[in-house]
Amino acid sequence: AQKITQTQPGMFVQEKEAVTLDCTYDTSDPSYGLFWYKQPSSGEMIFLIYQGSYDQQNATEGRYSLNFQKARKSANLVISASQLGDSAMYFCAMRGSQGGSEKLVFGKGTKLTVNP
Amino acid sequence: KAGVTQTPRYLIKTRGQQVTLSCSPISGHRSVSWYQQTPGQGLQFLFEYFSETQRNKGNFPGRFSGRQFSNSRSEMNVSTLELGDSALYLCASSSLGGTFYNEQFFGPGTRLTVL
């Protein structure tokens, strides 16, 4: 079974500053994928970034980067140069390799507020 | 390429009724998954379909059911609605099935309110 823990219910950041959203995970699967999604108030889940358990380098996608520390089982999302439009809920999720399922296990989420 | 579409976007029902939600995946995607999102329980996996076969099911009562058609469109049905079924129901599709590295793309969701 997989478990995702996001310990920050809410985070505040000033526009143009960087922010780190924490995510720790637990799994017994030998291979797994870690995902971050953004959910604006409209409700749609927007895929941001992916990190595979065997990837040697941290994933980056534009202003998003993932600080992956496998030994510590953490996969923190770093947003650089925050924008007002980044205000949203952010969810960390994972999928294991066993069972051949698409099932994603989500954390409780972090509400990010970007202040002008 | 059009994204995942879900209909209807909003729905109001009363206890005891049944409801059917529809999801059209991204063209070419054969895998469809459904999730329920509530303030208390967060995002929970309902079920997953690939090529018209249910591959996995979450821990929900039998009142929740689904199916997938040959064109990959999927429907989920909830019978005998309860107040606790009020939630945002999200559908997600992916091009590959059963791989741990494959991202899922979500639709805008159907917000169901049970009165």
XYZ file of N, CA and C in Angstrom:
693
model
N 0.839 -1.194 0.000
C 0.000 0.000 0.000
C 0.878 1.250 0.000
N 0.345 2.293 -0.572
C 1.077 3.558 -0.615
C 0.419 4.587 0.285
N 1.229 5.496 0.781
C 0.713 6.584 1.610
C 1.464 7.860 1.294
N 0.725 8.949 1.188
C 1.311 10.270 0.933
C 0.954 11.184 2.105
N 1.945 11.912 2.598
C 1.717 12.848 3.696
C 2.140 14.251 3.280
N 1.204 15.174 3.362
C 1.494 16.592 3.140
C 1.173 17.302 4.452
N 2.190 17.808 5.106
C 2.038 18.310 6.464
C 1.661 19.783 6.545
N 1.650 20.468 5.410
C 1.349 21.901 5.401
C -0.065 22.123 4.869
N -1.037 22.352 5.732
C -2.393 22.603 5.228
C -2.459 23.875 4.400
N -1.692 24.894 4.812
C -1.689 26.154 4.092
C -0.316 26.784 4.081
N -0.015 27.461 2.976
C 1.258 28.164 2.842
C 1.004 29.526 2.207
N 1.800 30.515 2.643
C 1.700 31.850 2.078
C 3.065 32.232 1.504
N 3.036 32.930 0.367
C 4.289 33.362 -0.248
C 4.055 34.699 -0.939
N 5.073 35.515 -0.954
C 4.993 36.781 -1.665
C 5.233 36.551 -3.148
N 4.530 37.325 -3.944
C 4.721 37.253 -5.393
C 6.203 37.409 -5.722
N 6.658 36.606 -6.692
C 8.032 36.596 -7.210
C 9.013 35.838 -6.319
N 8.574 35.381 -5.155
C 9.453 34.587 -4.317
C 9.261 33.098 -4.617
N 10.208 32.280 -4.145
C 10.115 30.834 -4.302
C 9.435 30.218 -3.085
N 8.801 29.072 -3.296
C 8.129 28.388 -2.191
C 8.314 26.887 -2.362
N 8.434 26.190 -1.251
C 8.579 24.732 -1.259
C 7.390 24.099 -0.556
N 6.756 23.173 -1.250
C 5.625 22.423 -0.683
C 6.114 21.008 -0.374
N 5.893 20.577 0.858
C 6.458 19.318 1.321
C 5.571 18.114 0.998
N 6.239 17.001 0.729
C 5.537 15.750 0.471
C 6.438 14.598 0.900
N 5.948 13.745 1.759
C 6.661 12.509 2.081
C 5.766 11.343 1.703
N 6.395 10.216 1.418
C 5.620 9.079 0.944
C 6.104 7.798 1.595
N 5.297 6.792 1.480
C 5.668 5.477 1.996
C 5.125 4.426 1.045
N 5.968 3.497 0.676
C 5.563 2.413 -0.203
C 6.537 1.267 -0.079
N 6.056 0.073 -0.396
C 6.934 -1.085 -0.426
C 7.218 -1.514 -1.862
N 6.656 -0.799 -2.836
C 6.891 -1.129 -4.237
C 8.330 -0.799 -4.623
N 8.955 -1.647 -5.417
C 10.338 -1.372 -5.831
C 10.447 -0.205 -6.807
N 9.410 0.012 -7.573
C 9.378 1.132 -8.519
C 8.078 1.891 -8.331
N 8.147 3.186 -8.502
C 6.944 3.994 -8.300
C 7.120 5.341 -8.966
N 6.003 6.011 -9.145
C 6.019 7.340 -9.724
C 5.411 8.329 -8.745
N 5.956 9.517 -8.742
C 5.467 10.590 -7.878
C 4.982 11.743 -8.752
N 3.845 12.289 -8.426
C 3.211 13.311 -9.245
C 2.778 14.489 -8.374
N 2.788 15.648 -8.988
C 2.204 16.830 -8.361
C 1.113 17.381 -9.275
N -0.030 17.716 -8.640
C -1.136 18.311 -9.360
C -1.532 19.619 -8.686
N -2.034 20.531 -9.494
C -2.556 21.807 -9.010
C -4.063 21.807 -9.222
N -4.793 22.249 -8.209
C -6.245 22.328 -8.337
C -6.723 23.738 -8.003
N -7.023 24.536 -9.020
C -7.589 25.872 -8.761
C -9.005 25.732 -8.208
N -9.574 26.848 -7.854
C -10.915 26.820 -7.268
C -11.955 26.259 -8.232
N -11.653 26.251 -9.517
C -12.589 25.699 -10.506
C -12.737 24.187 -10.368
N -11.762 23.530 -9.757
C -11.893 22.103 -9.487
C -11.053 21.181 -10.343
N -10.652 21.615 -11.521
C -9.901 20.720 -12.403
C -8.502 20.466 -11.855
N -8.066 19.227 -11.935
C -6.723 18.849 -11.498
C -5.770 19.011 -12.676
N -4.749 19.822 -12.475
C -3.793 20.111 -13.539
C -2.464 19.434 -13.225
N -2.013 18.570 -14.114
C -0.741 17.879 -13.918
C 0.421 18.867 -14.030
N 1.337 18.813 -13.050
C 2.470 19.742 -13.039
C 3.787 19.052 -13.378
N 4.082 17.964 -12.658
C 5.423 17.404 -12.772
C 5.415 15.967 -12.279
N 6.357 15.185 -12.837
C 6.461 13.768 -12.497
C 7.914 13.420 -12.175
N 8.070 12.518 -11.200
C 9.403 11.998 -10.845
C 9.305 10.486 -10.707
N 10.133 9.766 -11.420
C 10.187 8.319 -11.296
C 11.185 7.912 -10.225
N 10.923 6.800 -9.595
C 11.770 6.376 -8.485
C 13.196 6.068 -8.919
N 13.374 5.721 -10.187
C 14.716 5.401 -10.660
C 15.383 6.557 -11.390
N 14.700 7.673 -11.473
C 15.307 8.831 -12.139
C 16.463 9.359 -11.312
N 17.585 9.564 -11.977
C 18.773 10.025 -11.266
C 18.745 11.519 -10.984
N 18.063 12.246 -11.852
C 18.021 13.698 -11.698
C 16.643 14.156 -11.247
N 16.626 15.269 -10.546
C 15.361 15.863 -10.137
C 14.624 16.395 -11.363
N 13.293 16.181 -11.380
C 12.499 16.650 -12.509
C 12.315 18.161 -12.464
N 12.258 18.768 -13.627
C 11.966 20.194 -13.730
C 10.999 20.401 -14.883
N 10.076 21.353 -14.688
C 9.136 21.741 -15.730
C 8.884 23.238 -15.575
N 9.619 24.028 -16.336
C 9.456 25.472 -16.243
C 9.770 25.981 -14.850
N 8.810 26.631 -14.221
C 9.033 27.169 -12.866
C 8.898 26.127 -11.780
N 8.532 24.909 -12.142
C 8.342 23.837 -11.166
C 9.548 22.905 -11.170
N 9.990 22.550 -9.996
C 11.027 21.531 -9.875
C 10.680 20.649 -8.686
N 11.186 19.443 -8.744
C 10.876 18.483 -7.699
C 12.169 18.123 -6.983
N 12.210 18.354 -5.702
C 13.367 18.004 -4.880
C 13.147 16.590 -4.344
N 13.725 15.616 -5.051
C 13.498 14.207 -4.755
C 14.639 13.657 -3.914
N 14.310 13.201 -2.709
C 15.293 12.579 -1.833
C 14.778 11.184 -1.478
N 15.253 10.216 -2.240
C 14.716 8.860 -2.148
C 14.940 8.243 -0.783
N 16.111 8.444 -0.219
C 16.418 7.831 1.077
C 15.514 8.381 2.171
N 15.135 9.627 2.045
C 14.257 10.242 3.031
C 12.793 10.104 2.643
N 12.533 9.509 1.481
C 11.181 9.335 0.967
C 10.433 10.662 0.930
N 11.083 11.635 0.335
C 10.436 12.930 0.196
C 10.482 13.385 -1.258
N 9.473 14.140 -1.651
C 9.360 14.622 -3.034
C 8.732 16.008 -2.985
N 9.517 16.976 -2.573
C 9.001 18.323 -2.375
C 8.920 19.092 -3.687
N 7.861 19.868 -3.834
C 7.668 20.696 -5.023
C 8.207 22.097 -4.744
N 9.021 22.583 -5.635
C 9.549 23.939 -5.528
C 8.976 24.769 -6.671
N 8.342 25.860 -6.325
C 7.813 26.790 -7.325
C 8.675 28.049 -7.245
N 9.304 28.373 -8.332
C 10.156 29.572 -8.341
C 9.345 30.758 -8.868
N 9.738 31.946 -8.460
C 9.116 33.184 -8.952
C 7.592 33.072 -8.950
N 7.029 32.926 -7.769
C 5.581 32.727 -7.639
C 4.787 33.830 -8.325
N 3.647 33.427 -8.860
C 2.730 34.352 -9.518
C 1.370 34.269 -8.827
N 0.583 35.340 -8.964
C -0.736 35.344 -8.334
C -1.580 34.154 -8.796
N -1.404 33.754 -10.032
C -2.156 32.619 -10.574
C -1.747 31.280 -10.001
N -0.693 31.256 -9.200
C -0.279 30.002 -8.564
C -1.116 29.692 -7.326
N -1.919 30.643 -6.888
C -2.779 30.404 -5.722
C -3.761 29.289 -6.056
N -3.684 28.205 -5.286
C -4.486 27.004 -5.571
C -4.171 25.947 -4.521
N -4.882 24.815 -4.620
C -4.526 23.632 -3.835
C -3.502 22.830 -4.629
N -2.534 22.269 -3.918
C -1.517 21.442 -4.562
C -1.520 20.066 -3.913
N -1.583 19.058 -4.770
C -1.642 17.686 -4.291
C -0.437 16.896 -4.779
N 0.146 16.164 -3.848
C 1.185 15.197 -4.164
C 0.509 13.827 -4.283
N 0.941 13.029 -5.239
C 0.321 11.720 -5.445
C 1.380 10.722 -5.875
N 1.071 9.454 -5.655
C 2.012 8.430 -6.109
C 1.259 7.230 -6.668
N 1.992 6.476 -7.470
C 1.473 5.238 -8.031
C 2.572 4.202 -7.961
N 2.214 3.020 -7.459
C 3.184 1.941 -7.369
C 3.248 1.143 -8.648
N 4.255 0.293 -8.742
C 4.448 -0.501 -9.948
C 3.772 -1.855 -9.883
N 3.405 -2.285 -8.712
C 2.820 -3.610 -8.584
C 1.314 -3.553 -8.816
N 0.802 -4.577 -9.448
C -0.644 -4.670 -9.664
C -1.099 -4.115 -10.998
N -0.231 -3.387 -11.682
C -0.606 -2.878 -12.995
C -1.817 -1.968 -12.984
N -1.931 -1.150 -11.963
C -3.090 -0.266 -11.844
C -2.701 1.178 -12.079
N -3.680 1.943 -12.568
C -3.503 3.376 -12.751
C -3.793 4.167 -11.475
N -4.202 3.482 -10.432
C -4.651 4.148 -9.212
C -3.594 5.085 -8.657
N -4.002 6.333 -8.437
C -3.153 7.308 -7.773
C -3.605 7.442 -6.319
N -2.633 7.510 -5.428
C -2.915 7.778 -4.016
C -2.500 9.218 -3.744
N -3.414 10.009 -3.235
C -3.179 11.435 -3.039
C -2.954 11.776 -1.568
N -2.203 12.848 -1.355
C -2.128 13.445 -0.037
C -3.321 14.357 0.193
N -3.375 14.978 1.369
C -4.500 15.839 1.721
C -4.421 17.205 1.051
N -3.267 17.545 0.548
C -3.116 18.791 -0.172
C -2.601 19.942 0.668
N -2.050 20.941 -0.019
C -1.583 22.183 0.596
C -2.212 23.342 -0.150
N -2.843 24.241 0.585
C -3.434 25.422 -0.043
C -2.390 26.529 -0.084
N -1.998 26.917 -1.277
C -1.003 27.965 -1.459
C -1.687 29.275 -1.786
N -1.303 30.308 -1.072
C -1.796 31.660 -1.338
C -0.621 32.542 -1.679
N -0.686 33.182 -2.840
C 0.366 34.084 -3.280
C -0.126 35.512 -3.063
N 0.604 36.254 -2.251
C 0.226 37.626 -1.935
C 0.952 38.632 -2.832
N 0.246 39.675 -3.266
C 0.893 40.684 -4.131
C 1.870 41.547 -3.336
N -5.638 19.041 -29.295
C -6.382 17.844 -28.883
C -7.248 18.222 -27.693
N -8.528 17.853 -27.743
C -9.445 18.191 -26.670
C -9.074 17.420 -25.412
N -9.355 18.047 -24.270
C -9.059 17.415 -22.991
C -10.164 16.465 -22.569
N -10.074 16.023 -21.339
C -11.093 15.145 -20.771
C -12.345 15.975 -20.502
N -13.471 15.474 -20.925
C -14.718 16.188 -20.685
C -15.622 15.364 -19.780
N -16.328 16.073 -18.921
C -17.253 15.413 -18.008
C -18.600 16.129 -18.062
N -19.643 15.331 -18.086
C -20.989 15.897 -18.071
C -21.867 15.135 -17.096
N -22.788 15.815 -16.427
C -22.888 17.273 -16.383
C -21.830 17.867 -15.444
N -21.694 19.155 -15.432
C -20.728 19.772 -14.533
C -21.286 19.922 -13.123
N -22.574 20.139 -13.040
C -23.234 20.291 -11.737
C -24.522 19.480 -11.743
N -24.813 18.937 -10.555
C -25.984 18.077 -10.447
C -26.526 18.170 -9.025
N -27.827 18.323 -8.918
C -28.471 18.314 -7.607
C -29.490 17.196 -7.592
N -29.383 16.311 -6.607
C -30.290 15.182 -6.483
C -30.777 15.111 -5.042
N -31.806 14.309 -4.828
C -32.296 14.079 -3.471
C -31.961 12.659 -3.037
N -31.940 12.470 -1.742
C -31.626 11.145 -1.182
C -32.517 10.068 -1.788
N -31.923 8.941 -2.049
C -32.675 7.814 -2.597
C -32.684 7.746 -4.114
N -32.387 8.865 -4.764
C -32.338 8.863 -6.231
C -31.059 8.208 -6.711
N -30.980 8.004 -8.019
C -29.754 7.517 -8.602
C -29.226 8.553 -9.594
N -27.951 8.451 -9.928
C -27.344 9.425 -10.818
C -26.324 8.727 -11.719
N -26.202 9.237 -12.941
C -25.197 8.738 -13.886
C -24.330 9.893 -14.344
N -23.028 9.716 -14.205
C -22.065 10.719 -14.632
C -21.297 10.182 -15.821
N -20.950 11.086 -16.738
C -20.288 10.664 -17.962
C -18.903 11.292 -18.096
N -18.013 10.550 -18.719
C -16.643 11.010 -18.924
C -16.176 10.603 -20.314
N -15.669 11.570 -21.072
C -15.071 11.276 -22.375
C -13.579 11.543 -22.285
N -12.751 10.527 -22.460
C -11.305 10.709 -22.300
C -10.712 11.452 -23.487
N -9.456 11.798 -23.350
C -8.707 12.389 -24.449
C -8.668 11.367 -25.587
N -8.810 11.864 -26.804
C -8.817 10.976 -27.961
C -7.568 10.088 -27.974
N -7.799 8.787 -28.106
C -6.684 7.847 -28.133
C -6.368 7.228 -26.792
N -6.879 7.815 -25.727
C -6.646 7.259 -24.385
C -7.629 6.126 -24.131
N -7.116 5.021 -23.626
C -7.961 3.857 -23.389
C -8.193 3.579 -21.915
N -7.489 4.288 -21.057
C -7.629 4.062 -19.619
C -8.391 5.222 -18.988
N -9.403 4.899 -18.220
C -10.207 5.904 -17.517
C -10.312 5.521 -16.049
N -10.048 6.489 -15.191
C -10.181 6.273 -13.744
C -11.124 7.310 -13.169
N -11.775 6.950 -12.082
C -12.699 7.849 -11.393
C -12.241 8.045 -9.955
N -12.399 9.284 -9.474
C -12.048 9.638 -8.100
C -13.183 10.453 -7.492
N -13.345 10.286 -6.186
C -14.282 11.106 -5.422
C -13.487 12.044 -4.535
N -13.863 13.310 -4.525
C -13.174 14.273 -3.669
C -14.157 14.928 -2.724
N -13.922 14.785 -1.437
C -14.738 15.425 -0.409
C -13.821 16.159 0.558
N -14.339 17.189 1.244
C -13.494 17.917 2.208
C -12.961 17.010 3.316
N -13.748 16.043 3.732
C -13.350 15.200 4.852
C -12.396 14.088 4.482
N -12.654 13.419 3.368
C -11.868 12.246 2.965
C -10.820 12.539 1.914
N -10.868 13.719 1.339
C -9.900 14.040 0.294
C -10.220 13.311 -0.996
N -9.164 13.019 -1.756
C -9.322 12.347 -3.045
C -9.214 10.844 -2.848
N -10.256 10.144 -3.256
C -10.276 8.695 -3.107
C -10.573 8.036 -4.446
N -9.839 6.982 -4.717
C -9.979 6.228 -5.957
C -11.258 5.402 -5.926
N -12.032 5.527 -7.008
C -13.270 4.749 -7.136
C -13.058 3.479 -7.951
N -12.741 3.655 -9.215
C -12.438 2.509 -10.074
C -11.710 2.960 -11.315
N -11.263 1.928 -12.063
C -10.409 2.142 -13.217
C -10.840 1.170 -14.314
N -10.884 1.689 -15.531
C -11.261 0.862 -16.670
C -10.203 0.970 -17.761
N -10.010 -0.143 -18.419
C -9.095 -0.187 -19.567
C -9.690 -1.137 -20.576
N -9.892 -0.638 -21.786
C -10.471 -1.449 -22.857
C -11.722 -2.188 -22.383
N -12.627 -1.437 -21.775
C -13.954 -1.900 -21.359
C -13.934 -2.855 -20.168
N -12.785 -3.076 -19.569
C -12.675 -3.987 -18.425
C -12.312 -3.208 -17.162
N -13.019 -3.523 -16.093
C -12.654 -2.896 -14.821
C -11.404 -3.577 -14.283
N -10.354 -2.798 -14.097
C -9.072 -3.376 -13.679
C -8.830 -3.246 -12.181
N -9.481 -2.282 -11.569
C -9.236 -2.055 -10.152
C -10.433 -1.309 -9.581
N -10.695 -1.537 -8.313
C -11.834 -0.895 -7.662
C -11.420 -0.446 -6.285
N -11.855 0.742 -5.906
C -11.558 1.265 -4.579
C -12.536 0.727 -3.546
N -12.381 1.207 -2.343
C -13.180 0.715 -1.217
C -14.473 1.516 -1.075
N -15.378 1.288 -1.991
C -16.664 1.955 -1.977
C -17.766 0.900 -2.013
N -18.947 1.243 -1.478
C -20.047 0.256 -1.485
C -20.517 -0.055 -2.891
N -21.276 -1.125 -3.005
C -21.753 -1.581 -4.301
C -22.697 -0.614 -4.994
N -23.145 0.424 -4.263
C -24.003 1.431 -4.893
C -23.255 2.199 -5.983
N -21.958 2.160 -5.905
C -21.122 2.829 -6.903
C -20.717 1.806 -7.960
N -21.034 2.111 -9.179
C -20.680 1.203 -10.270
C -20.257 2.012 -11.483
N -19.638 1.344 -12.421
C -19.207 2.050 -13.613
C -19.117 1.107 -14.792
N -18.839 1.697 -15.925
C -18.604 0.899 -17.111
C -17.864 1.745 -18.133
N -17.292 1.045 -19.100
C -16.589 1.735 -20.182
C -17.068 1.170 -21.499
N -17.233 2.037 -22.458
C -17.738 1.635 -23.761
C -16.582 1.416 -24.738
N -16.922 0.889 -25.893
C -15.887 0.546 -26.872
C -15.139 1.780 -27.375
N -15.745 2.963 -27.278
C -15.055 4.185 -27.706
C -14.281 4.828 -26.549
N -14.135 4.096 -25.456
C -13.399 4.493 -24.246
C -14.158 5.453 -23.338
N -15.282 5.966 -23.792
C -16.103 6.781 -22.893
C -16.549 5.945 -21.701
N -16.671 6.618 -20.567
C -17.012 5.880 -19.347
C -18.169 6.563 -18.625
N -18.916 5.788 -17.926
C -19.982 6.295 -17.065
C -19.826 5.693 -15.680
N -20.218 6.471 -14.688
C -20.325 5.910 -13.345
C -21.732 6.178 -12.829
N -22.227 5.256 -12.069
C -23.585 5.323 -11.558
C -23.551 5.190 -10.055
N -24.348 6.009 -9.400
C -24.517 5.875 -7.955
C -26.004 5.694 -7.695
N -26.348 4.598 -7.087
C -27.753 4.335 -6.797
C -28.057 4.664 -5.339
N -29.322 4.846 -5.049
C -29.784 5.122 -3.681
C -28.880 6.161 -3.004
N -28.884 7.341 -3.550
C -27.984 8.396 -3.091
C -28.153 8.705 -1.606
N -27.007 8.971 -0.970
C -26.972 9.384 0.438
C -26.349 10.774 0.519
N -26.626 11.462 1.624
C -26.076 12.812 1.792
C -24.554 12.810 1.651
N -23.939 11.766 2.144
C -22.477 11.671 2.108
C -21.898 11.470 0.725
N -22.746 11.264 -0.260
C -22.259 11.116 -1.639
C -22.009 12.469 -2.291
N -22.397 13.542 -1.617
C -22.122 14.875 -2.140
C -20.620 15.057 -2.246
N -20.162 15.354 -3.446
C -18.717 15.402 -3.688
C -18.441 15.927 -5.079
N -17.154 16.159 -5.328
C -16.686 16.425 -6.685
C -16.187 15.094 -7.239
N -16.737 14.667 -8.360
C -16.332 13.411 -8.986
C -15.455 13.736 -10.186
N -14.237 13.248 -10.112
C -13.241 13.542 -11.138
C -12.943 12.306 -11.962
N -12.842 12.524 -13.240
C -12.481 11.464 -14.174
C -11.095 11.792 -14.723
N -10.293 10.763 -14.942
C -8.958 10.965 -15.488
C -8.688 9.928 -16.569
N -7.956 10.330 -17.577
C -7.614 9.372 -18.621
C -6.107 9.349 -18.846
N -5.637 8.247 -19.376
C -4.228 8.119 -19.716
C -4.097 7.256 -20.953
N -2.954 7.422 -21.620
C -2.767 6.720 -22.884
C -2.390 5.267 -22.682
N -1.660 5.009 -21.620
C -1.231 3.647 -21.332
C -1.956 3.154 -20.101
N -2.088 1.890 -19.981
C -2.724 1.340 -18.808
C -1.741 0.590 -17.947
N -1.814 0.802 -16.634
C -1.059 -0.021 -15.715
C 0.416 0.239 -15.630
N 0.855 1.429 -15.989
C 2.273 1.743 -15.827
C 2.437 2.784 -14.729
N 3.470 2.674 -13.926
C 3.593 3.570 -12.792
C 4.069 4.955 -13.183
N 4.586 5.087 -14.406
C 5.168 6.362 -14.809
C 4.252 7.193 -15.695
N 3.049 6.740 -15.910
C 2.159 7.386 -16.859
C 1.284 8.433 -16.183
N 1.325 9.692 -16.670
C 0.503 10.702 -16.016
C -0.948 10.583 -16.450
N -1.819 10.910 -15.541
C -3.249 10.954 -15.823
C -3.668 12.400 -16.019
N -4.560 12.603 -16.963
C -5.084 13.930 -17.231
C -6.541 13.958 -16.770
N -6.828 14.963 -15.971
C -8.142 15.026 -15.332
C -9.107 15.936 -16.069
N -10.374 15.617 -15.932
C -11.431 16.474 -16.421
C -11.801 17.517 -15.381
N -12.758 18.390 -15.704
C -13.141 19.471 -14.795
C -13.979 19.001 -13.611
N -14.479 17.775 -13.665
C -15.239 17.226 -12.559
C -16.733 17.486 -12.668
N -17.478 16.652 -11.977
C -18.920 16.848 -11.801
C -19.169 17.063 -10.317
N -19.758 18.191 -9.995
C -20.054 18.480 -8.584
C -21.473 18.022 -8.290
N -21.575 16.992 -7.473
C -22.873 16.400 -7.112
C -23.270 16.866 -5.724
N -24.471 17.371 -5.618
C -25.036 17.762 -4.324
C -26.262 16.906 -4.078
N -26.278 16.244 -2.923
C -27.418 15.403 -2.553
C -28.162 16.086 -1.410
N -29.433 16.367 -1.634
C -30.245 17.067 -0.622
C -31.156 16.099 0.127
